[in-house]
Amino acid sequence: MVMMTGAKALVETLKKQKVNAIFGIPGGAMIVVYDVLYESDIHHILMRHEQCAAHAADGYARASGRVGVCMATSGPGATNLVTGIANAYMDSSPVVAFTGQVPTSLIGRDAFQEVDIIGITTPITKCNFQVRKAAEIPKIVKAAFYIASSGRPGPVLVDLPKDVQMETAEVDFDCGVEIPGYKPNYEPHPLQVKKAVDLLVEAERPLILAGGGVVISGASKELVALAELLMAPVSTTLMGKGCIPETHPLALGLIGMHGTITSNQLIHETDVLLAVGVRFSDRTTGKIEEFCPDAKIIHIDVDPAEIGKNIEVEVPLVADAKLALKEIYGLLLRRFKRKERTAWMNRVHELKRQFEEKVESETGVKPPKLMKVIRKILPEDAIITTEVGQNQMWAALYLKVYKPRTFISSGGLGTMGFGFPAAIGAKVACPNVPVVDIAGDGSFIMTEQDLAASVAGEIPVIVIVLNNSMLGMVAQWQRLFFGGRYSAVNLGGIPDFVKLAEAYGAQGIRAESLNEFIEALKSALKSDVTTVIDVPISPEENVFPMVPAGKSLKEIIWK
Ligand SMILES: Cc1ncc(C[n+]2csc(CCOP(=O)(O)OP(=O)(O)O)c2C)c(N)n1
């Protein structure tokens, strides 16, 4: 037991949790904590908007697998975090957010910069706490980190009234974490494993659908081993991208609204689907009644609430993906004789070839080609983040990634403005690899002010703006489904991104040809300052393939 202020207890607990970076912005209700941070060796990154602080913490978490931490003052600081917290919640990212709060005596009195952040964030956090006594800080903060990172990860918010930060109390850092009723189950039930193996042994055309849960549980090795043993091709959701190297012969690429024709077709032909760490979102399944019509489905997820939520399954398996895949592999080894599956593999290769030929037939500087060029120039372990819209789908479809945690995108919430601050967070987590945000002009404008954070904080990242002067994805829908009536999508070619970058002290380069682009990217990789590469593309460009909303994954349009 030691005597100290609540603020000091917070920072000491953060150190014990091995927090090495906090993304935040101070203010009156958090100034006491910031005063302690002044003399701490925790790296605080001063962001320029709290939304970016939350996204940066999220990017840090996704790149490293560790908890990301953000901090804001009360009222508007706290509400500015909300989009970032919701984003982390939808994508199961372990983030702990600290907010300042008015003194406890003023809570409920509409005090200056008071907002009920507990009420606001209840539906978008795994859990939230308002601390009422300084002595409780170590216990609550430990619990917050444990909850954020265990089971199905997600954001946790800790609200700190100013008087609690200032209060001096006896604190105990050796306290344990007790959370009644919270016991994530990681171990797969042997009976369910047996049932899954029974189905897989009999399967003629097995297919694996891998999602973010595989990345989160670090189950890539187990996934690839099982796919190879079964000769089962692997489709990935947006969140699962990278869990199998996309150059692997069994990798089919993205499934869903902008899935590859290979993934979207084969899901109709499989007889046993092994779905791992996925939540069957509408963007993944298309018309749910026609999703995977002829298959028995095995569903592995650590979150029991996901089982049967969107789709009925034959074999539910509530467990950690890595442990479950290991058990299934072990049992299969004993019961299964490896099959060549010549017809199934021929079908895989035929569809892959069709898809590649279609892409190769495109002429000019088209985004799919740009993605391939980017891949060739970047090292294998480079981290890609994306914004939202066409840019995101071009990257998801055509930029092959090799490793888990090297593709970071806003899946569930689809948050424009996520990619750039997430890139800053990823770079802080992994300073030795290049971090590249594939952006649209509309998305980048939403958080570009944090160029200041990346330049002043010496966190160099690369932003590639696919500049169509449009809210491109909305324009695409208007072209395809609303008779070309462009309503509120023209961005007017504003701003000049080269000048914008320069105004912040970053490097700005315009690349109007493929050669100029290659030079620009090479220069950006050598630069020790953030670089924005502005790549003008046609405002009429579409991302294909596409499945219209609400249609079956078979109803692909391409041109
Ligand atoms: C914060 C937010 N607002 C609105 C949308 C709706 N929306 C989805 S894609 C899109 C257009 C994105 O434009 P841009 O960033 O330029 O990317 P592009 O599609 O042109 O590649 C919009 C407005 C969103 N996803 N997020």
Short mmCIF file of C-alpha atoms in Angstrom, two decimals, residues 18-478:
data_model
loop_
_atom_site.label_atom_id
_atom_site.label_comp_id
_atom_site.label_asym_id
_atom_site.label_seq_id
_atom_site.Cartn_x
_atom_site.Cartn_y
_atom_site.Cartn_z
CA LYS A 18 3.50 -1.96 -19.94
CA VAL A 19 1.74 0.84 -21.79
CA ASN A 20 4.35 2.58 -23.91
CA ALA A 21 2.13 4.91 -25.95
CA ILE A 22 -0.94 7.03 -25.28
CA PHE A 23 -2.76 8.94 -28.02
CA GLY A 24 -4.64 11.93 -26.69
CA ILE A 25 -5.48 15.58 -26.22
CA PRO A 26 -5.54 17.24 -22.78
CA GLY A 27 -8.16 19.57 -21.29
CA GLY A 28 -9.38 20.96 -17.98
CA ALA A 29 -10.88 17.71 -16.69
CA MET A 30 -7.76 15.70 -17.54
CA ILE A 31 -5.07 18.26 -16.70
CA VAL A 32 -4.16 16.55 -13.43
CA VAL A 33 -3.33 13.30 -15.22
CA TYR A 34 -1.39 15.21 -17.89
CA ASP A 35 0.63 16.86 -15.14
CA VAL A 36 1.77 13.42 -13.99
CA LEU A 37 2.45 12.35 -17.58
CA TYR A 38 4.83 15.34 -17.82
CA GLU A 39 7.37 13.45 -15.75
CA SER A 40 6.55 9.95 -17.02
CA ASP A 41 8.45 8.08 -19.71
CA ILE A 42 5.24 6.87 -21.37
CA HIS A 43 5.24 8.25 -24.92
CA HIS A 44 2.24 10.57 -25.28
CA ILE A 45 1.35 11.41 -28.86
CA LEU A 46 -0.49 14.70 -29.12
CA MET A 47 -3.19 14.13 -31.71
CA ARG A 48 -5.13 17.00 -33.28
CA HIS A 49 -8.62 15.52 -32.94
CA GLU A 50 -9.81 13.01 -30.34
CA GLN A 51 -11.43 10.85 -33.06
CA CYS A 52 -7.90 10.37 -34.37
CA ALA A 53 -6.65 9.49 -30.89
CA ALA A 54 -9.15 6.62 -30.72
CA HIS A 55 -8.40 5.44 -34.27
CA ALA A 56 -4.65 5.65 -33.62
CA ALA A 57 -5.07 3.53 -30.47
CA ASP A 58 -7.12 1.09 -32.56
CA GLY A 59 -4.44 1.00 -35.31
CA TYR A 60 -1.77 0.46 -32.66
CA ALA A 61 -3.78 -2.45 -31.21
CA ARG A 62 -4.45 -4.11 -34.56
CA ALA A 63 -0.84 -3.82 -35.73
CA SER A 64 0.68 -5.08 -32.47
CA GLY A 65 -1.97 -7.26 -30.84
CA ARG A 66 -1.54 -5.20 -27.67
CA VAL A 67 -4.07 -2.90 -26.02
CA GLY A 68 -4.15 0.59 -27.56
CA VAL A 69 -4.71 3.52 -25.21
CA CYS A 70 -6.34 6.89 -25.88
CA MET A 71 -7.16 9.78 -23.59
CA ALA A 72 -9.41 12.82 -23.76
CA THR A 73 -10.89 15.48 -21.57
CA SER A 74 -14.56 15.54 -20.53
CA GLY A 75 -17.49 16.77 -22.66
CA PRO A 76 -16.45 17.44 -26.26
CA GLY A 77 -13.14 15.60 -25.85
CA ALA A 78 -15.04 12.51 -24.73
CA THR A 79 -17.75 12.77 -27.41
CA ASN A 80 -15.09 13.20 -30.09
CA LEU A 81 -13.79 9.76 -29.10
CA VAL A 82 -17.15 8.14 -29.73
CA THR A 83 -16.74 7.29 -33.44
CA GLY A 84 -13.35 5.74 -32.75
CA ILE A 85 -14.72 3.69 -29.85
CA ALA A 86 -17.66 2.45 -31.93
CA ASN A 87 -15.23 1.57 -34.71
CA ALA A 88 -13.09 -0.48 -32.32
CA TYR A 89 -16.20 -2.17 -30.94
CA MET A 90 -17.48 -3.25 -34.35
CA ASP A 91 -14.08 -4.67 -35.30
CA SER A 92 -13.28 -6.29 -31.91
CA SER A 93 -10.20 -4.19 -31.28
CA PRO A 94 -8.74 -3.93 -27.76
CA VAL A 95 -8.72 -0.24 -26.89
CA VAL A 96 -8.86 1.37 -23.46
CA ALA A 97 -10.15 4.95 -23.52
CA PHE A 98 -9.69 7.29 -20.56
CA THR A 99 -11.89 10.34 -20.24
CA GLY A 100 -11.79 13.20 -17.79
CA GLN A 101 -15.03 14.00 -16.00
CA VAL A 102 -16.29 16.94 -13.96
CA PRO A 103 -15.84 16.57 -10.18
CA THR A 104 -18.20 14.04 -8.60
CA SER A 105 -20.01 16.82 -6.70
CA LEU A 106 -21.02 18.39 -10.05
CA ILE A 107 -22.07 15.25 -11.91
CA GLY A 108 -25.69 15.55 -13.05
CA ARG A 109 -25.76 19.34 -12.75
CA ASP A 110 -24.90 20.22 -16.36
CA ALA A 111 -21.53 21.48 -15.24
CA PHE A 112 -19.17 22.99 -17.81
CA GLN A 113 -18.08 20.26 -20.25
CA GLU A 114 -20.11 17.60 -18.50
CA VAL A 115 -21.44 14.80 -20.61
CA ASP A 116 -22.76 11.40 -19.61
CA ILE A 117 -20.05 9.47 -21.45
CA ILE A 118 -20.95 6.31 -19.56
CA GLY A 119 -24.48 6.47 -20.94
CA ILE A 120 -23.28 7.41 -24.41
CA THR A 121 -20.72 4.62 -24.70
CA THR A 122 -22.62 1.80 -22.98
CA PRO A 123 -23.78 0.27 -26.29
CA ILE A 124 -20.39 0.63 -27.98
CA THR A 125 -18.03 -0.65 -25.31
CA LYS A 126 -17.50 -4.11 -23.89
CA CYS A 127 -17.67 -2.46 -20.51
CA ASN A 128 -17.25 1.00 -19.00
CA PHE A 129 -16.40 2.32 -15.55
CA GLN A 130 -16.71 5.62 -13.72
CA VAL A 131 -14.14 5.71 -10.94
CA ARG A 132 -15.45 7.15 -7.68
CA LYS A 133 -12.43 6.66 -5.38
CA ALA A 134 -8.72 7.07 -6.11
CA ALA A 135 -7.99 3.84 -4.22
CA GLU A 136 -10.00 1.89 -6.82
CA ILE A 137 -7.90 3.03 -9.77
CA PRO A 138 -5.41 0.12 -10.00
CA LYS A 139 -8.19 -2.48 -9.71
CA ILE A 140 -10.43 -0.79 -12.28
CA VAL A 141 -7.65 -0.07 -14.77
CA LYS A 142 -6.36 -3.65 -14.55
CA ALA A 143 -9.90 -4.90 -15.12
CA ALA A 144 -10.27 -2.56 -18.09
CA PHE A 145 -7.13 -3.96 -19.75
CA TYR A 146 -8.14 -7.52 -19.00
CA ILE A 147 -11.65 -7.11 -20.39
CA ALA A 148 -10.44 -5.23 -23.48
CA SER A 149 -7.93 -7.91 -24.42
CA SER A 150 -9.57 -11.18 -23.36
CA GLY A 151 -12.27 -13.30 -24.99
CA ARG A 152 -13.55 -11.37 -27.96
CA PRO A 153 -11.54 -8.16 -27.62
CA GLY A 154 -13.17 -4.74 -27.64
CA PRO A 155 -13.02 -1.23 -26.24
CA VAL A 156 -13.40 -0.34 -22.56
CA LEU A 157 -13.85 3.20 -21.27
CA VAL A 158 -12.72 4.51 -17.89
CA ASP A 159 -14.19 7.85 -16.83
CA LEU A 160 -12.15 9.78 -14.25
CA PRO A 161 -13.81 12.63 -12.34
CA LYS A 162 -11.34 15.42 -11.64
CA ASP A 163 -11.59 15.21 -7.85
CA VAL A 164 -10.76 11.48 -8.02
CA GLN A 165 -7.63 12.33 -10.02
CA MET A 166 -6.65 14.80 -7.28
CA GLU A 167 -7.61 12.72 -4.25
CA THR A 168 -4.73 11.24 -2.24
CA ALA A 169 -5.36 7.69 -1.11
CA GLU A 170 -3.68 4.48 -0.09
CA VAL A 171 -3.42 2.36 -3.19
CA ASP A 172 -2.61 -1.29 -3.71
CA PHE A 173 -1.06 -2.29 -7.02
CA ASP A 174 -1.05 -5.99 -6.18
CA CYS A 175 -4.82 -6.28 -6.21
CA GLY A 176 -6.26 -9.07 -8.36
CA VAL A 177 -8.84 -8.72 -11.12
CA GLU A 178 -12.26 -10.08 -10.23
CA ILE A 179 -15.05 -9.65 -12.72
CA PRO A 180 -18.12 -11.56 -11.63
CA GLY A 181 -19.85 -13.31 -14.51
CA TYR A 182 -17.08 -12.69 -17.05
CA LYS A 183 -15.31 -15.91 -17.97
CA PRO A 184 -14.48 -16.20 -21.65
CA ASN A 185 -14.32 -19.80 -22.81
CA TYR A 186 -11.28 -20.65 -24.92
CA GLU A 187 -11.22 -24.46 -24.78
CA PRO A 188 -13.13 -26.26 -27.53
CA HIS A 189 -15.59 -28.89 -26.33
CA PRO A 190 -14.27 -32.33 -27.39
CA LEU A 191 -17.70 -33.50 -28.51
CA GLN A 192 -18.13 -30.51 -30.80
CA VAL A 193 -14.61 -31.01 -32.17
CA LYS A 194 -15.55 -34.61 -32.96
CA LYS A 195 -18.75 -33.49 -34.71
CA ALA A 196 -16.77 -30.97 -36.77
CA VAL A 197 -14.24 -33.61 -37.72
CA ASP A 198 -17.03 -36.07 -38.65
CA LEU A 199 -18.29 -33.52 -41.19
CA LEU A 200 -14.84 -32.64 -42.51
CA VAL A 201 -13.86 -36.28 -43.00
CA GLU A 202 -16.90 -36.82 -45.22
CA ALA A 203 -16.59 -33.52 -47.11
CA GLU A 204 -16.09 -33.66 -50.87
CA ARG A 205 -15.67 -29.94 -51.44
CA PRO A 206 -14.66 -28.34 -48.13
CA LEU A 207 -14.14 -24.60 -47.93
CA ILE A 208 -12.83 -22.47 -45.07
CA LEU A 209 -14.19 -18.99 -44.42
CA ALA A 210 -11.70 -17.13 -42.23
CA GLY A 211 -12.39 -13.87 -40.45
CA GLY A 212 -10.87 -11.39 -38.04
CA GLY A 213 -11.01 -13.95 -35.22
CA VAL A 214 -8.20 -15.89 -36.90
CA VAL A 215 -6.01 -12.79 -36.95
CA ILE A 216 -6.88 -11.86 -33.37
CA SER A 217 -6.16 -15.31 -31.95
CA GLY A 218 -2.90 -15.66 -33.90
CA ALA A 219 -4.20 -18.79 -35.60
CA SER A 220 -2.76 -18.27 -39.10
CA LYS A 221 -0.30 -21.14 -38.89
CA GLU A 222 -3.00 -23.54 -37.69
CA LEU A 223 -5.40 -22.30 -40.37
CA VAL A 224 -2.95 -22.86 -43.22
CA ALA A 225 -1.94 -26.28 -41.87
CA LEU A 226 -5.56 -27.38 -41.70
CA ALA A 227 -6.36 -26.00 -45.16
CA GLU A 228 -3.40 -27.91 -46.60
CA LEU A 229 -4.31 -31.13 -44.82
CA LEU A 230 -7.91 -30.92 -46.02
CA MET A 231 -7.09 -29.43 -49.43
CA ALA A 232 -9.71 -26.83 -48.58
CA PRO A 233 -9.56 -23.42 -50.26
CA VAL A 234 -9.78 -20.40 -47.96
CA SER A 235 -11.98 -17.34 -48.49
CA THR A 236 -11.42 -14.38 -46.23
CA THR A 237 -13.65 -11.62 -44.94
CA LEU A 238 -12.34 -8.05 -44.91
CA MET A 239 -11.24 -8.52 -41.29
CA GLY A 240 -9.61 -11.85 -42.06
CA LYS A 241 -7.43 -10.53 -44.87
CA GLY A 242 -3.83 -11.58 -44.24
CA CYS A 243 -4.60 -14.66 -42.14
CA ILE A 244 -3.40 -16.78 -45.08
CA PRO A 245 -0.72 -15.45 -47.44
CA GLU A 246 -2.73 -14.31 -50.47
CA THR A 247 -0.20 -15.88 -52.79
CA HIS A 248 -0.98 -19.32 -51.33
CA PRO A 249 -2.55 -21.62 -53.96
CA LEU A 250 -5.50 -22.26 -51.63
CA ALA A 251 -6.18 -18.56 -50.93
CA LEU A 252 -9.29 -17.32 -52.75
CA GLY A 253 -9.28 -13.72 -51.55
CA LEU A 254 -12.12 -11.56 -50.31
CA ILE A 255 -15.71 -12.80 -50.11
CA GLY A 256 -18.85 -10.68 -50.13
CA MET A 257 -20.20 -7.55 -51.76
CA HIS A 258 -16.83 -6.86 -53.39
CA GLY A 259 -15.51 -10.40 -53.20
CA THR A 260 -13.50 -12.17 -55.87
CA ILE A 261 -15.52 -14.22 -58.33
CA THR A 262 -13.61 -17.22 -56.99
CA SER A 263 -14.77 -16.81 -53.38
CA ASN A 264 -18.30 -15.77 -54.26
CA GLN A 265 -18.83 -18.66 -56.66
CA LEU A 266 -17.20 -21.43 -54.63
CA ILE A 267 -19.28 -20.62 -51.55
CA HIS A 268 -22.19 -21.92 -53.66
CA GLU A 269 -20.39 -25.13 -54.52
CA THR A 270 -18.93 -26.24 -51.19
CA ASP A 271 -20.57 -29.06 -49.22
CA VAL A 272 -18.92 -28.33 -45.84
CA LEU A 273 -18.07 -24.81 -44.74
CA LEU A 274 -15.71 -24.31 -41.84
CA ALA A 275 -16.28 -20.72 -40.71
CA VAL A 276 -13.67 -19.45 -38.25
CA GLY A 277 -13.84 -16.14 -36.37
CA VAL A 278 -16.46 -14.62 -38.64
CA ARG A 279 -19.78 -13.02 -37.82
CA PHE A 280 -21.58 -13.52 -41.15
CA SER A 281 -22.17 -9.80 -41.67
CA ASP A 282 -24.50 -8.72 -44.46
CA ARG A 283 -21.52 -7.41 -46.46
CA THR A 284 -20.05 -10.91 -46.30
CA THR A 285 -23.13 -13.06 -46.95
CA GLY A 286 -25.16 -11.01 -49.40
CA LYS A 287 -28.78 -12.27 -49.40
CA ILE A 288 -28.60 -14.47 -46.33
CA GLU A 289 -31.22 -17.00 -47.50
CA GLU A 290 -29.04 -17.80 -50.51
CA PHE A 291 -25.68 -17.83 -48.74
CA CYS A 292 -23.81 -21.09 -48.93
CA PRO A 293 -26.97 -23.00 -49.86
CA ASP A 294 -25.70 -26.57 -50.11
CA ALA A 295 -23.26 -26.84 -47.23
CA LYS A 296 -23.27 -28.01 -43.68
CA ILE A 297 -21.68 -25.26 -41.61
CA ILE A 298 -19.23 -25.52 -38.72
CA HIS A 299 -18.86 -22.20 -36.89
CA ILE A 300 -15.96 -21.49 -34.53
CA ASP A 301 -16.16 -18.29 -32.49
CA VAL A 302 -14.98 -17.26 -29.05
CA ASP A 303 -18.12 -15.16 -28.60
CA PRO A 304 -21.19 -17.38 -27.98
CA ALA A 305 -23.43 -14.48 -29.02
CA GLU A 306 -22.21 -14.88 -32.60
CA ILE A 307 -23.38 -18.47 -32.91
CA GLY A 308 -26.69 -18.62 -34.74
CA LYS A 309 -26.99 -14.80 -34.74
CA ASN A 310 -27.15 -14.42 -38.50
CA ILE A 311 -27.11 -17.97 -39.78
CA GLU A 312 -28.12 -21.43 -38.61
CA VAL A 313 -25.16 -23.76 -38.29
CA GLU A 314 -24.73 -27.53 -38.03
CA VAL A 315 -21.85 -27.54 -35.54
CA PRO A 316 -21.27 -24.59 -33.20
CA LEU A 317 -17.88 -24.45 -31.50
CA VAL A 318 -17.44 -21.75 -28.88
CA ALA A 319 -13.67 -21.52 -28.47
CA ASP A 320 -10.53 -19.65 -29.28
CA ALA A 321 -9.83 -20.07 -33.00
CA LYS A 322 -6.24 -21.22 -32.51
CA LEU A 323 -7.10 -23.87 -29.93
CA ALA A 324 -10.09 -25.12 -31.91
CA LEU A 325 -8.14 -25.39 -35.18
CA LYS A 326 -5.34 -27.22 -33.37
CA GLU A 327 -7.77 -29.76 -31.89
CA ILE A 328 -9.53 -30.30 -35.22
CA TYR A 329 -6.18 -30.76 -36.95
CA GLY A 330 -4.99 -33.26 -34.34
CA LEU A 331 -8.12 -35.39 -34.58
CA LEU A 332 -8.18 -35.20 -38.37
CA LEU A 333 -4.61 -36.42 -38.59
CA ARG A 334 -5.72 -39.60 -36.88
CA ARG A 335 -8.92 -40.13 -38.85
CA PHE A 336 -8.40 -38.66 -42.28
CA LYS A 337 -6.53 -39.87 -45.33
CA ARG A 338 -5.27 -36.95 -47.37
CA LYS A 339 -7.14 -36.57 -50.68
CA GLU A 340 -5.98 -34.88 -53.86
CA ARG A 341 -9.48 -33.52 -54.63
CA THR A 342 -8.51 -33.07 -58.26
CA ALA A 343 -11.92 -31.90 -59.49
CA TRP A 344 -12.34 -29.39 -56.62
CA MET A 345 -8.81 -28.02 -57.08
CA ASN A 346 -9.31 -27.74 -60.85
CA ARG A 347 -12.43 -25.70 -60.19
CA VAL A 348 -10.44 -23.43 -57.82
CA HIS A 349 -7.71 -22.89 -60.39
CA GLU A 350 -10.14 -22.36 -63.27
CA LEU A 351 -12.02 -19.61 -61.40
CA LYS A 352 -8.80 -17.99 -60.18
CA ARG A 353 -7.53 -17.90 -63.76
CA GLN A 354 -10.79 -16.37 -65.01
CA PHE A 355 -10.58 -13.68 -62.35
CA GLU A 356 -6.94 -12.85 -63.07
CA GLU A 357 -7.55 -12.68 -66.84
CA LYS A 358 -10.42 -10.29 -66.34
CA VAL A 359 -8.27 -8.01 -64.17
CA GLU A 360 -5.31 -8.18 -66.56
CA SER A 361 -7.52 -7.19 -69.50
CA GLU A 362 -8.01 -3.71 -67.99
CA THR A 363 -5.93 -1.06 -69.71
CA GLY A 364 -4.52 2.28 -68.47
CA VAL A 365 -3.60 3.35 -64.94
CA LYS A 366 -6.43 1.56 -63.22
CA PRO A 367 -6.56 1.17 -59.44
CA PRO A 368 -6.22 -2.65 -59.56
CA LYS A 369 -2.96 -2.20 -61.47
CA LEU A 370 -1.82 0.44 -59.00
CA MET A 371 -2.41 -2.01 -56.15
CA LYS A 372 -0.15 -4.54 -57.85
CA VAL A 373 2.54 -1.91 -58.36
CA ILE A 374 2.31 -0.87 -54.71
CA ARG A 375 2.68 -4.51 -53.65
CA LYS A 376 5.78 -4.96 -55.78
CA ILE A 377 7.50 -1.94 -54.25
CA LEU A 378 6.58 -2.44 -50.59
CA PRO A 379 8.39 -4.97 -48.42
CA GLU A 380 6.34 -8.01 -47.36
CA ASP A 381 5.91 -6.83 -43.81
CA ALA A 382 4.70 -3.32 -44.70
CA ILE A 383 1.42 -2.43 -42.99
CA ILE A 384 -1.47 -1.26 -45.15
CA THR A 385 -4.35 0.72 -43.72
CA THR A 386 -7.30 1.89 -45.75
CA GLU A 387 -9.95 4.53 -45.68
CA VAL A 388 -13.52 3.63 -46.65
CA GLY A 389 -15.11 3.43 -50.07
CA GLN A 390 -13.71 2.38 -53.42
CA ASN A 391 -10.12 2.84 -52.21
CA GLN A 392 -10.78 0.28 -49.47
CA MET A 393 -12.31 -2.26 -51.81
CA TRP A 394 -9.55 -1.88 -54.42
CA ALA A 395 -7.00 -2.52 -51.70
CA ALA A 396 -8.97 -5.44 -50.23
CA LEU A 397 -9.41 -7.06 -53.64
CA TYR A 398 -6.16 -6.38 -55.42
CA LEU A 399 -3.41 -5.63 -52.92
CA LYS A 400 -2.24 -9.03 -51.80
CA VAL A 401 -0.98 -9.29 -48.23
CA TYR A 402 1.17 -12.01 -46.80
CA LYS A 403 0.91 -11.73 -43.06
CA PRO A 404 -1.74 -11.22 -40.41
CA ARG A 405 -1.94 -7.73 -38.87
CA THR A 406 -0.54 -6.11 -42.03
CA PHE A 407 -3.95 -5.08 -43.40
CA ILE A 408 -5.95 -2.73 -41.19
CA SER A 409 -9.33 -1.49 -42.31
CA SER A 410 -12.58 -0.28 -40.81
CA GLY A 411 -14.88 -3.23 -41.44
CA GLY A 412 -17.98 -3.09 -39.26
CA LEU A 413 -18.50 0.65 -38.96
CA GLY A 414 -16.99 1.64 -42.33
CA THR A 415 -15.53 4.84 -40.92
CA MET A 416 -14.20 7.34 -43.44
CA GLY A 417 -11.15 8.99 -41.89
CA PHE A 418 -10.04 5.84 -40.05
CA GLY A 419 -7.08 4.82 -42.20
CA PHE A 420 -4.78 7.79 -41.68
CA PRO A 421 -4.85 7.97 -37.85
CA ALA A 422 -4.81 4.16 -37.74
CA ALA A 423 -1.62 4.34 -39.81
CA ILE A 424 -0.12 6.70 -37.23
CA GLY A 425 -1.00 4.24 -34.47
CA ALA A 426 0.38 1.29 -36.44
CA LYS A 427 3.63 3.17 -37.07
CA VAL A 428 4.03 3.89 -33.36
CA ALA A 429 3.51 0.17 -32.66
CA CYS A 430 5.82 -0.98 -35.48
CA PRO A 431 8.30 1.83 -36.13
CA ASN A 432 10.57 -0.30 -38.31
CA VAL A 433 8.12 -1.13 -41.08
CA PRO A 434 6.62 1.20 -43.68
CA VAL A 435 2.98 2.04 -43.03
CA VAL A 436 0.83 3.06 -45.98
CA ASP A 437 -2.72 4.40 -45.93
CA ILE A 438 -4.64 3.72 -49.15
CA ALA A 439 -7.04 6.66 -49.16
CA GLY A 440 -9.85 8.32 -51.03
CA ASP A 441 -9.91 12.12 -51.17
CA GLY A 442 -13.22 12.29 -49.27
CA SER A 443 -12.02 10.10 -46.42
CA PHE A 444 -8.62 11.72 -46.07
CA ILE A 445 -10.21 15.16 -45.70
CA MET A 446 -12.06 13.87 -42.64
CA THR A 447 -8.91 13.41 -40.54
CA GLU A 448 -6.14 15.13 -42.51
CA GLN A 449 -5.50 17.62 -39.71
CA ASP A 450 -3.55 14.87 -38.00
CA LEU A 451 -0.80 15.41 -40.56
CA ALA A 452 0.27 17.81 -37.83
CA ALA A 453 0.47 14.96 -35.31
CA SER A 454 2.48 12.77 -37.67
CA VAL A 455 4.90 15.54 -38.67
CA ALA A 456 5.38 17.12 -35.25
CA GLY A 457 5.45 13.70 -33.58
CA GLU A 458 7.98 12.39 -36.13
CA ILE A 459 5.76 9.47 -37.09
CA PRO A 460 6.32 9.19 -40.83
CA VAL A 461 3.63 7.35 -42.78
CA ILE A 462 2.64 7.33 -46.43
CA VAL A 463 -0.81 8.35 -47.66
CA ILE A 464 -1.75 7.39 -51.21
CA VAL A 465 -4.81 9.41 -52.20
CA LEU A 466 -6.71 7.80 -55.07
CA ASN A 467 -8.14 11.14 -56.04
CA ASN A 468 -11.33 10.89 -58.08
CA SER A 469 -12.67 14.27 -56.80
CA MET A 470 -15.73 12.32 -55.73
CA LEU A 471 -17.24 10.47 -52.85
CA GLY A 472 -16.47 7.63 -55.19
CA MET A 473 -18.33 4.70 -53.66
CA VAL A 474 -21.53 6.70 -53.30
CA ALA A 475 -21.08 7.97 -56.87
CA GLN A 476 -20.66 4.36 -58.02
CA TRP A 477 -23.99 3.39 -56.45
CA GLN A 478 -25.62 6.46 -58.01
#
